[in-house]
Amino acid sequence: MKITVAKSEMEFFQTGAERIVTQMIQKRDSVVGLATGRTTRDVHAAVCALHQQHPFDVSRITVFAMDEVTNVSRDYAGSCYSMILNQIVTPLGIASANFIMPPTRSHDFAAEARLFEQRIAERGGVDLQMMGIGENGHLGFNQPGTPFESACWHSLMDRDLEVRIRRETQTPDSVGLGGLTLGIKNIMQSRKIVLVANGPHKARIIAAALNGPVTPDVPASVLQLHPDCEVILDPAAAQYLP
Ligand code: GLP
């Protein structure tokens, strides 16, 4: 694992953005997996700023989000579809045919999961997977306890996120909320992985994931086993590392 500690918050977002831009420039038909959250939102803004200053060709770039909230409208501002659309796809001018996402609503999420994997595989698999980390070590919607061999699946949401999404979308308790997420196995099949984490609230889980035992109890610890994984941190998130 390569660990990069940025000197400042600004350098942190810039470094994350540079990894995405470098991938897109080096391989014009790259398949880039993205993730949502506050951390990646600001990384994506830095990607857009770089693209504006130094435009590069994205006509053959494919992007997707590693997970999607289920049983809400796709138009809800907090759906991964809307966030990636607004943060990256529209500003960079990525073709809608090259933006792969599972639906937010379906009668058969297991079938949607297979289809999502298939669409990514048809484009040659994932060149770069960017991701954030949950304070409990989750990757995408793979909560602690998810087996490492899990493929794309329909998972439960953590309680805090569920409460927020119910409030924002006025979804009643009778409708189950979840997340369709790439599984740990899919994530590990990415050719390159970059995980970004900033702020003191991520420091404990970063230390556990990077230096603790490799265990499904801390999903992100599996990244210790990936041959090409970089973790980009700000000084606050790195404070418990040796
Ligand atoms: C959500 C997403 C994850 C993301 C996490 C971190 O749970 N499903 O993919 O890693 O948020 O979010 P933040 O960057 O806001 O801490």
PDB file of C-alpha atoms and ligand atoms in Angstrom:
ATOM      1  CA  MET A   1       0.000   0.000   0.000  1.00  0.00           C
ATOM      2  CA  LYS A   2       1.267   3.438  -0.852  1.00  0.00           C
ATOM      3  CA  ILE A   3       0.353   6.109   1.680  1.00  0.00           C
ATOM      4  CA  THR A   4       0.438   9.754   0.634  1.00  0.00           C
ATOM      5  CA  VAL A   5      -0.089  12.403   3.291  1.00  0.00           C
ATOM      6  CA  ALA A   6      -0.874  15.812   1.829  1.00  0.00           C
ATOM      7  CA  LYS A   7       0.470  18.862   3.649  1.00  0.00           C
ATOM      8  CA  SER A   8      -2.839  20.677   3.655  1.00  0.00           C
ATOM      9  CA  GLU A   9      -6.518  20.143   2.962  1.00  0.00           C
ATOM     10  CA  MET A  10      -6.173  21.898  -0.378  1.00  0.00           C
ATOM     11  CA  GLU A  11      -3.232  19.731  -1.416  1.00  0.00           C
ATOM     12  CA  PHE A  12      -5.274  16.688  -0.349  1.00  0.00           C
ATOM     13  CA  PHE A  13      -8.151  17.426  -2.731  1.00  0.00           C
ATOM     14  CA  GLN A  14      -5.714  18.399  -5.484  1.00  0.00           C
ATOM     15  CA  THR A  15      -3.745  15.134  -5.129  1.00  0.00           C
ATOM     16  CA  GLY A  16      -6.914  13.030  -5.315  1.00  0.00           C
ATOM     17  CA  ALA A  17      -8.007  14.962  -8.399  1.00  0.00           C
ATOM     18  CA  GLU A  18      -4.625  14.499 -10.065  1.00  0.00           C
ATOM     19  CA  ARG A  19      -4.931  10.716  -9.780  1.00  0.00           C
ATOM     20  CA  ILE A  20      -8.225  10.812 -11.710  1.00  0.00           C
ATOM     21  CA  VAL A  21      -6.933  13.245 -14.325  1.00  0.00           C
ATOM     22  CA  THR A  22      -3.678  11.300 -14.823  1.00  0.00           C
ATOM     23  CA  GLN A  23      -5.642   8.101 -15.394  1.00  0.00           C
ATOM     24  CA  MET A  24      -7.939   9.787 -17.925  1.00  0.00           C
ATOM     25  CA  ILE A  25      -5.018  11.313 -19.832  1.00  0.00           C
ATOM     26  CA  GLN A  26      -2.802   8.216 -19.805  1.00  0.00           C
ATOM     27  CA  LYS A  27      -5.522   5.916 -21.121  1.00  0.00           C
ATOM     28  CA  ARG A  28      -8.108   7.651 -23.273  1.00  0.00           C
ATOM     29  CA  ASP A  29     -10.678   4.861 -22.903  1.00  0.00           C
ATOM     30  CA  SER A  30     -10.239   4.430 -19.155  1.00  0.00           C
ATOM     31  CA  VAL A  31     -13.003   2.960 -17.030  1.00  0.00           C
ATOM     32  CA  VAL A  32     -13.056   5.022 -13.837  1.00  0.00           C
ATOM     33  CA  GLY A  33     -15.087   4.052 -10.802  1.00  0.00           C
ATOM     34  CA  LEU A  34     -16.086   6.970  -8.597  1.00  0.00           C
ATOM     35  CA  ALA A  35     -17.716   7.265  -5.191  1.00  0.00           C
ATOM     36  CA  THR A  36     -19.924   9.804  -3.501  1.00  0.00           C
ATOM     37  CA  GLY A  37     -19.600  11.544  -0.141  1.00  0.00           C
ATOM     38  CA  ARG A  38     -18.258  14.829   1.129  1.00  0.00           C
ATOM     39  CA  THR A  39     -14.655  13.783   0.572  1.00  0.00           C
ATOM     40  CA  THR A  40     -14.985  12.827  -3.070  1.00  0.00           C
ATOM     41  CA  ARG A  41     -17.289  15.793  -3.791  1.00  0.00           C
ATOM     42  CA  ASP A  42     -14.395  18.192  -3.256  1.00  0.00           C
ATOM     43  CA  VAL A  43     -11.984  15.913  -5.152  1.00  0.00           C
ATOM     44  CA  HIS A  44     -14.413  16.007  -8.093  1.00  0.00           C
ATOM     45  CA  ALA A  45     -14.563  19.818  -7.930  1.00  0.00           C
ATOM     46  CA  ALA A  46     -10.761  19.884  -8.220  1.00  0.00           C
ATOM     47  CA  VAL A  47     -10.956  17.529 -11.246  1.00  0.00           C
ATOM     48  CA  CYS A  48     -13.372  19.950 -12.942  1.00  0.00           C
ATOM     49  CA  ALA A  49     -11.085  22.915 -12.198  1.00  0.00           C
ATOM     50  CA  LEU A  50      -8.107  21.069 -13.727  1.00  0.00           C
ATOM     51  CA  HIS A  51     -10.174  20.144 -16.779  1.00  0.00           C
ATOM     52  CA  GLN A  52     -11.212  23.751 -17.213  1.00  0.00           C
ATOM     53  CA  GLN A  53      -7.633  25.009 -17.006  1.00  0.00           C
ATOM     54  CA  HIS A  54      -6.172  22.256 -19.180  1.00  0.00           C
ATOM     55  CA  PRO A  55      -8.962  20.621 -21.227  1.00  0.00           C
ATOM     56  CA  PHE A  56      -8.373  16.986 -22.142  1.00  0.00           C
ATOM     57  CA  ASP A  57     -10.365  14.539 -24.246  1.00  0.00           C
ATOM     58  CA  VAL A  58     -12.969  12.531 -22.308  1.00  0.00           C
ATOM     59  CA  SER A  59     -14.972  11.291 -25.313  1.00  0.00           C
ATOM     60  CA  ARG A  60     -13.998   7.657 -24.674  1.00  0.00           C
ATOM     61  CA  ILE A  61     -13.867   7.760 -20.859  1.00  0.00           C
ATOM     62  CA  THR A  62     -16.394   5.619 -18.974  1.00  0.00           C
ATOM     63  CA  VAL A  63     -17.403   6.501 -15.416  1.00  0.00           C
ATOM     64  CA  PHE A  64     -19.711   4.934 -12.864  1.00  0.00           C
ATOM     65  CA  ALA A  65     -20.346   5.194  -9.124  1.00  0.00           C
ATOM     66  CA  MET A  66     -19.428   2.147  -7.053  1.00  0.00           C
ATOM     67  CA  ASP A  67     -22.789   2.224  -5.315  1.00  0.00           C
ATOM     68  CA  GLU A  68     -26.312   3.627  -5.543  1.00  0.00           C
ATOM     69  CA  VAL A  69     -29.054   4.356  -3.040  1.00  0.00           C
ATOM     70  CA  THR A  70     -32.120   2.212  -3.711  1.00  0.00           C
ATOM     71  CA  ASN A  71     -35.857   2.897  -3.512  1.00  0.00           C
ATOM     72  CA  VAL A  72     -35.535   6.665  -3.893  1.00  0.00           C
ATOM     73  CA  SER A  73     -35.964   8.716  -7.047  1.00  0.00           C
ATOM     74  CA  ARG A  74     -32.932   8.988  -9.304  1.00  0.00           C
ATOM     75  CA  ASP A  75     -33.649  12.723  -9.375  1.00  0.00           C
ATOM     76  CA  TYR A  76     -33.165  13.014  -5.604  1.00  0.00           C
ATOM     77  CA  ALA A  77     -30.081  15.209  -5.166  1.00  0.00           C
ATOM     78  CA  GLY A  78     -28.570  12.610  -2.822  1.00  0.00           C
ATOM     79  CA  SER A  79     -28.750   9.701  -5.289  1.00  0.00           C
ATOM     80  CA  CYS A  80     -25.303   8.664  -6.478  1.00  0.00           C
ATOM     81  CA  TYR A  81     -26.551   9.083 -10.046  1.00  0.00           C
ATOM     82  CA  SER A  82     -27.415  12.754  -9.462  1.00  0.00           C
ATOM     83  CA  MET A  83     -24.235  13.475  -7.533  1.00  0.00           C
ATOM     84  CA  ILE A  84     -21.859  11.979 -10.125  1.00  0.00           C
ATOM     85  CA  LEU A  85     -23.881  13.521 -12.947  1.00  0.00           C
ATOM     86  CA  ASN A  86     -23.650  16.995 -11.428  1.00  0.00           C
ATOM     87  CA  GLN A  87     -20.130  16.744 -10.013  1.00  0.00           C
ATOM     88  CA  ILE A  88     -18.290  15.112 -12.938  1.00  0.00           C
ATOM     89  CA  VAL A  89     -20.312  13.900 -15.930  1.00  0.00           C
ATOM     90  CA  THR A  90     -21.946  17.204 -16.911  1.00  0.00           C
ATOM     91  CA  PRO A  91     -19.028  19.545 -16.114  1.00  0.00           C
ATOM     92  CA  LEU A  92     -16.510  17.379 -18.010  1.00  0.00           C
ATOM     93  CA  GLY A  93     -18.921  16.625 -20.855  1.00  0.00           C
ATOM     94  CA  ILE A  94     -18.773  12.834 -20.513  1.00  0.00           C
ATOM     95  CA  ALA A  95     -21.268  11.195 -22.911  1.00  0.00           C
ATOM     96  CA  SER A  96     -24.371   9.821 -21.191  1.00  0.00           C
ATOM     97  CA  ALA A  97     -23.742   6.452 -22.922  1.00  0.00           C
ATOM     98  CA  ASN A  98     -20.442   6.326 -21.039  1.00  0.00           C
ATOM     99  CA  PHE A  99     -22.012   6.914 -17.624  1.00  0.00           C
ATOM    100  CA  ILE A 100     -22.954   3.484 -16.276  1.00  0.00           C
ATOM    101  CA  MET A 101     -25.257   3.309 -13.259  1.00  0.00           C
ATOM    102  CA  PRO A 102     -27.633   0.772 -11.769  1.00  0.00           C
ATOM    103  CA  PRO A 103     -31.219   2.022 -11.349  1.00  0.00           C
ATOM    104  CA  THR A 104     -32.442   3.294  -7.990  1.00  0.00           C
ATOM    105  CA  ARG A 105     -35.707   1.350  -8.313  1.00  0.00           C
ATOM    106  CA  SER A 106     -36.195  -2.244  -9.436  1.00  0.00           C
ATOM    107  CA  HIS A 107     -38.222  -5.375  -8.707  1.00  0.00           C
ATOM    108  CA  ASP A 108     -35.052  -7.452  -9.042  1.00  0.00           C
ATOM    109  CA  PHE A 109     -31.914  -5.875  -7.600  1.00  0.00           C
ATOM    110  CA  ALA A 110     -30.026  -9.184  -7.858  1.00  0.00           C
ATOM    111  CA  ALA A 111     -30.484  -9.074 -11.645  1.00  0.00           C
ATOM    112  CA  GLU A 112     -29.536  -5.375 -11.712  1.00  0.00           C
ATOM    113  CA  ALA A 113     -26.363  -6.209  -9.809  1.00  0.00           C
ATOM    114  CA  ARG A 114     -25.336  -8.833 -12.408  1.00  0.00           C
ATOM    115  CA  LEU A 115     -26.133  -6.381 -15.220  1.00  0.00           C
ATOM    116  CA  PHE A 116     -24.052  -3.622 -13.611  1.00  0.00           C
ATOM    117  CA  GLU A 117     -21.057  -5.974 -13.305  1.00  0.00           C
ATOM    118  CA  GLN A 118     -21.571  -7.114 -16.889  1.00  0.00           C
ATOM    119  CA  ARG A 119     -21.645  -3.579 -18.275  1.00  0.00           C
ATOM    120  CA  ILE A 120     -18.384  -2.752 -16.506  1.00  0.00           C
ATOM    121  CA  ALA A 121     -16.775  -6.008 -17.705  1.00  0.00           C
ATOM    122  CA  GLU A 122     -17.843  -5.309 -21.334  1.00  0.00           C
ATOM    123  CA  ARG A 123     -15.685  -2.186 -21.222  1.00  0.00           C
ATOM    124  CA  GLY A 124     -12.677  -4.126 -20.045  1.00  0.00           C
ATOM    125  CA  GLY A 125     -13.026  -3.845 -16.277  1.00  0.00           C
ATOM    126  CA  VAL A 126     -12.030  -1.047 -13.938  1.00  0.00           C
ATOM    127  CA  ASP A 127      -8.777   0.840 -14.519  1.00  0.00           C
ATOM    128  CA  LEU A 128      -9.075   3.100 -11.486  1.00  0.00           C
ATOM    129  CA  GLN A 129     -11.479   2.848  -8.565  1.00  0.00           C
ATOM    130  CA  MET A 130     -11.619   5.955  -6.368  1.00  0.00           C
ATOM    131  CA  MET A 131     -13.328   5.661  -3.015  1.00  0.00           C
ATOM    132  CA  GLY A 132     -13.929   7.141   0.382  1.00  0.00           C
ATOM    133  CA  ILE A 133     -14.220   5.246   3.661  1.00  0.00           C
ATOM    134  CA  GLY A 134     -16.968   5.194   6.261  1.00  0.00           C
ATOM    135  CA  GLU A 135     -16.134   5.821   9.911  1.00  0.00           C
ATOM    136  CA  ASN A 136     -16.897   2.127  10.528  1.00  0.00           C
ATOM    137  CA  GLY A 137     -14.577   1.102   7.697  1.00  0.00           C
ATOM    138  CA  HIS A 138     -17.264   0.545   5.069  1.00  0.00           C
ATOM    139  CA  LEU A 139     -16.431   0.665   1.366  1.00  0.00           C
ATOM    140  CA  GLY A 140     -19.401   1.600  -0.788  1.00  0.00           C
ATOM    141  CA  PHE A 141     -22.319  -0.012   1.047  1.00  0.00           C
ATOM    142  CA  ASN A 142     -20.234  -2.976   2.228  1.00  0.00           C
ATOM    143  CA  GLN A 143     -20.741  -2.685   5.966  1.00  0.00           C
ATOM    144  CA  PRO A 144     -18.567  -4.467   8.572  1.00  0.00           C
ATOM    145  CA  GLY A 145     -19.035  -8.230   8.307  1.00  0.00           C
ATOM    146  CA  THR A 146     -19.431  -8.295   4.508  1.00  0.00           C
ATOM    147  CA  PRO A 147     -17.503 -11.330   3.201  1.00  0.00           C
ATOM    148  CA  PHE A 148     -14.440 -10.518   1.119  1.00  0.00           C
ATOM    149  CA  GLU A 149     -15.765 -12.727  -1.712  1.00  0.00           C
ATOM    150  CA  SER A 150     -18.970 -10.666  -2.057  1.00  0.00           C
ATOM    151  CA  ALA A 151     -19.896  -9.664  -5.616  1.00  0.00           C
ATOM    152  CA  CYS A 152     -22.191  -6.746  -6.504  1.00  0.00           C
ATOM    153  CA  TRP A 153     -25.203  -6.929  -4.176  1.00  0.00           C
ATOM    154  CA  HIS A 154     -28.108  -5.113  -2.554  1.00  0.00           C
ATOM    155  CA  SER A 155     -27.062  -4.154   0.958  1.00  0.00           C
ATOM    156  CA  LEU A 156     -28.646  -2.464   3.936  1.00  0.00           C
ATOM    157  CA  MET A 157     -27.737   1.095   4.731  1.00  0.00           C
ATOM    158  CA  ASP A 158     -26.136   2.191   7.966  1.00  0.00           C
ATOM    159  CA  ARG A 159     -28.641   3.694  10.396  1.00  0.00           C
ATOM    160  CA  ASP A 160     -27.355   7.310  10.245  1.00  0.00           C
ATOM    161  CA  LEU A 161     -27.476   7.467   6.464  1.00  0.00           C
ATOM    162  CA  GLU A 162     -30.901   5.840   6.417  1.00  0.00           C
ATOM    163  CA  VAL A 163     -32.342   8.403   8.837  1.00  0.00           C
ATOM    164  CA  ARG A 164     -30.962  11.278   6.750  1.00  0.00           C
ATOM    165  CA  ILE A 165     -32.214   9.905   3.432  1.00  0.00           C
ATOM    166  CA  ARG A 166     -35.672   9.148   4.855  1.00  0.00           C
ATOM    167  CA  ARG A 167     -35.913  12.718   6.066  1.00  0.00           C
ATOM    168  CA  GLU A 168     -34.659  14.272   2.826  1.00  0.00           C
ATOM    169  CA  THR A 169     -36.822  12.120   0.539  1.00  0.00           C
ATOM    170  CA  GLN A 170     -39.808  11.816   2.914  1.00  0.00           C
ATOM    171  CA  THR A 171     -39.660   8.044   2.450  1.00  0.00           C
ATOM    172  CA  PRO A 172     -41.949   6.268   4.962  1.00  0.00           C
ATOM    173  CA  ASP A 173     -40.650   3.417   7.170  1.00  0.00           C
ATOM    174  CA  SER A 174     -42.760   0.968   5.157  1.00  0.00           C
ATOM    175  CA  VAL A 175     -40.378   1.386   2.190  1.00  0.00           C
ATOM    176  CA  GLY A 176     -37.014  -0.344   2.704  1.00  0.00           C
ATOM    177  CA  LEU A 177     -33.947   1.737   1.840  1.00  0.00           C
ATOM    178  CA  GLY A 178     -30.719   0.110   0.794  1.00  0.00           C
ATOM    179  CA  GLY A 179     -27.732   0.392  -1.460  1.00  0.00           C
ATOM    180  CA  LEU A 180     -26.720  -1.500  -4.557  1.00  0.00           C
ATOM    181  CA  THR A 181     -22.948  -1.735  -4.238  1.00  0.00           C
ATOM    182  CA  LEU A 182     -19.981  -3.325  -5.897  1.00  0.00           C
ATOM    183  CA  GLY A 183     -18.865  -6.106  -3.578  1.00  0.00           C
ATOM    184  CA  ILE A 184     -15.445  -6.458  -1.996  1.00  0.00           C
ATOM    185  CA  LYS A 185     -14.449  -8.965  -4.684  1.00  0.00           C
ATOM    186  CA  ASN A 186     -15.320  -6.477  -7.462  1.00  0.00           C
ATOM    187  CA  ILE A 187     -13.423  -3.691  -5.713  1.00  0.00           C
ATOM    188  CA  MET A 188     -10.339  -5.903  -5.402  1.00  0.00           C
ATOM    189  CA  GLN A 189     -10.501  -6.693  -9.139  1.00  0.00           C
ATOM    190  CA  SER A 190      -9.858  -3.010 -10.027  1.00  0.00           C
ATOM    191  CA  ARG A 191      -6.449  -2.575 -11.585  1.00  0.00           C
ATOM    192  CA  LYS A 192      -5.728   0.450  -9.407  1.00  0.00           C
ATOM    193  CA  ILE A 193      -7.430   1.712  -6.250  1.00  0.00           C
ATOM    194  CA  VAL A 194      -7.175   5.149  -4.643  1.00  0.00           C
ATOM    195  CA  LEU A 195      -8.832   5.695  -1.275  1.00  0.00           C
ATOM    196  CA  VAL A 196      -9.198   9.266   0.000  1.00  0.00           C
ATOM    197  CA  ALA A 197      -9.872  10.227   3.623  1.00  0.00           C
ATOM    198  CA  ASN A 198      -9.600  13.529   5.445  1.00  0.00           C
ATOM    199  CA  GLY A 199     -10.437  14.996   8.833  1.00  0.00           C
ATOM    200  CA  PRO A 200      -9.893  13.847  12.432  1.00  0.00           C
ATOM    201  CA  HIS A 201     -13.113  11.771  12.385  1.00  0.00           C
ATOM    202  CA  LYS A 202     -11.447   9.365   9.931  1.00  0.00           C
ATOM    203  CA  ALA A 203      -8.142   9.005  11.849  1.00  0.00           C
ATOM    204  CA  ARG A 204      -9.088   5.963  13.986  1.00  0.00           C
ATOM    205  CA  ILE A 205     -10.553   3.925  11.149  1.00  0.00           C
ATOM    206  CA  ILE A 206      -7.613   4.769   8.877  1.00  0.00           C
ATOM    207  CA  ALA A 207      -5.177   3.441  11.497  1.00  0.00           C
ATOM    208  CA  ALA A 208      -7.278   0.276  11.922  1.00  0.00           C
ATOM    209  CA  ALA A 209      -7.682  -0.286   8.179  1.00  0.00           C
ATOM    210  CA  LEU A 210      -4.037   0.332   7.274  1.00  0.00           C
ATOM    211  CA  ASN A 211      -2.212  -1.133  10.273  1.00  0.00           C
ATOM    212  CA  GLY A 212      -4.708  -3.460  11.928  1.00  0.00           C
ATOM    213  CA  PRO A 213      -5.529  -7.035  10.991  1.00  0.00           C
ATOM    214  CA  VAL A 214      -7.115  -7.790   7.616  1.00  0.00           C
ATOM    215  CA  THR A 215     -10.666  -8.672   8.619  1.00  0.00           C
ATOM    216  CA  PRO A 216     -14.214  -8.338   7.258  1.00  0.00           C
ATOM    217  CA  ASP A 217     -14.985  -6.474  10.506  1.00  0.00           C
ATOM    218  CA  VAL A 218     -13.065  -3.569   8.915  1.00  0.00           C
ATOM    219  CA  PRO A 219     -13.950  -3.856   5.209  1.00  0.00           C
ATOM    220  CA  ALA A 220     -11.276  -1.348   4.113  1.00  0.00           C
ATOM    221  CA  SER A 221      -8.538  -3.517   5.682  1.00  0.00           C
ATOM    222  CA  VAL A 222      -8.802  -5.800   2.632  1.00  0.00           C
ATOM    223  CA  LEU A 223      -7.037  -3.070   0.642  1.00  0.00           C
ATOM    224  CA  GLN A 224      -3.788  -4.096   2.382  1.00  0.00           C
ATOM    225  CA  LEU A 225      -3.901  -7.114   0.037  1.00  0.00           C
ATOM    226  CA  HIS A 226      -4.314  -5.136  -3.212  1.00  0.00           C
ATOM    227  CA  PRO A 227      -1.164  -4.907  -5.361  1.00  0.00           C
ATOM    228  CA  ASP A 228      -1.758  -1.301  -6.503  1.00  0.00           C
ATOM    229  CA  CYS A 229      -3.564   0.716  -3.850  1.00  0.00           C
ATOM    230  CA  GLU A 230      -2.802   4.264  -2.762  1.00  0.00           C
ATOM    231  CA  VAL A 231      -4.331   5.910   0.298  1.00  0.00           C
ATOM    232  CA  ILE A 232      -4.343   9.707   0.176  1.00  0.00           C
ATOM    233  CA  LEU A 233      -4.797  11.443   3.520  1.00  0.00           C
ATOM    234  CA  ASP A 234      -4.691  14.884   5.034  1.00  0.00           C
ATOM    235  CA  PRO A 235      -2.591  15.376   8.199  1.00  0.00           C
ATOM    236  CA  ALA A 236      -5.644  15.001  10.498  1.00  0.00           C
ATOM    237  CA  ALA A 237      -6.690  11.620   9.066  1.00  0.00           C
ATOM    238  CA  ALA A 238      -3.059  10.408   9.222  1.00  0.00           C
ATOM    239  CA  GLN A 239      -2.481  11.398  12.879  1.00  0.00           C
ATOM    240  CA  TYR A 240      -2.540   7.840  14.327  1.00  0.00           C
ATOM    241  CA  LEU A 241      -0.259   6.328  11.702  1.00  0.00           C
ATOM    242  CA  PRO A 242       3.315   5.580  12.782  1.00  0.00           C
TER     243      PRO A 242
HETATM  244  C1  GLP B   1     -21.247   6.917   1.815  1.00  0.00           C
HETATM  245  C2  GLP B   1     -20.896   6.256   0.501  1.00  0.00           C
HETATM  246  C3  GLP B   1     -19.495   5.689   0.562  1.00  0.00           C
HETATM  247  C4  GLP B   1     -18.507   6.762   1.034  1.00  0.00           C
HETATM  248  C5  GLP B   1     -18.907   7.279   2.382  1.00  0.00           C
HETATM  249  C6  GLP B   1     -17.961   8.343   2.934  1.00  0.00           C
HETATM  250  O1  GLP B   1     -21.494   5.952   2.780  1.00  0.00           O
HETATM  251  N1  GLP B   1     -21.837   5.183   0.175  1.00  0.00           N
HETATM  252  O2  GLP B   1     -19.109   5.216  -0.715  1.00  0.00           O
HETATM  253  O3  GLP B   1     -17.224   6.226   1.093  1.00  0.00           O
HETATM  254  O4  GLP B   1     -20.209   7.802   2.257  1.00  0.00           O
HETATM  255  O5  GLP B   1     -18.534   9.613   2.887  1.00  0.00           O
HETATM  256  P1  GLP B   1     -17.812  10.952   3.327  1.00  0.00           P
HETATM  257  O6  GLP B   1     -16.755  11.209   2.321  1.00  0.00           O
HETATM  258  O7  GLP B   1     -18.898  11.971   3.293  1.00  0.00           O
HETATM  259  O8  GLP B   1     -17.251  10.740   4.675  1.00  0.00           O
END
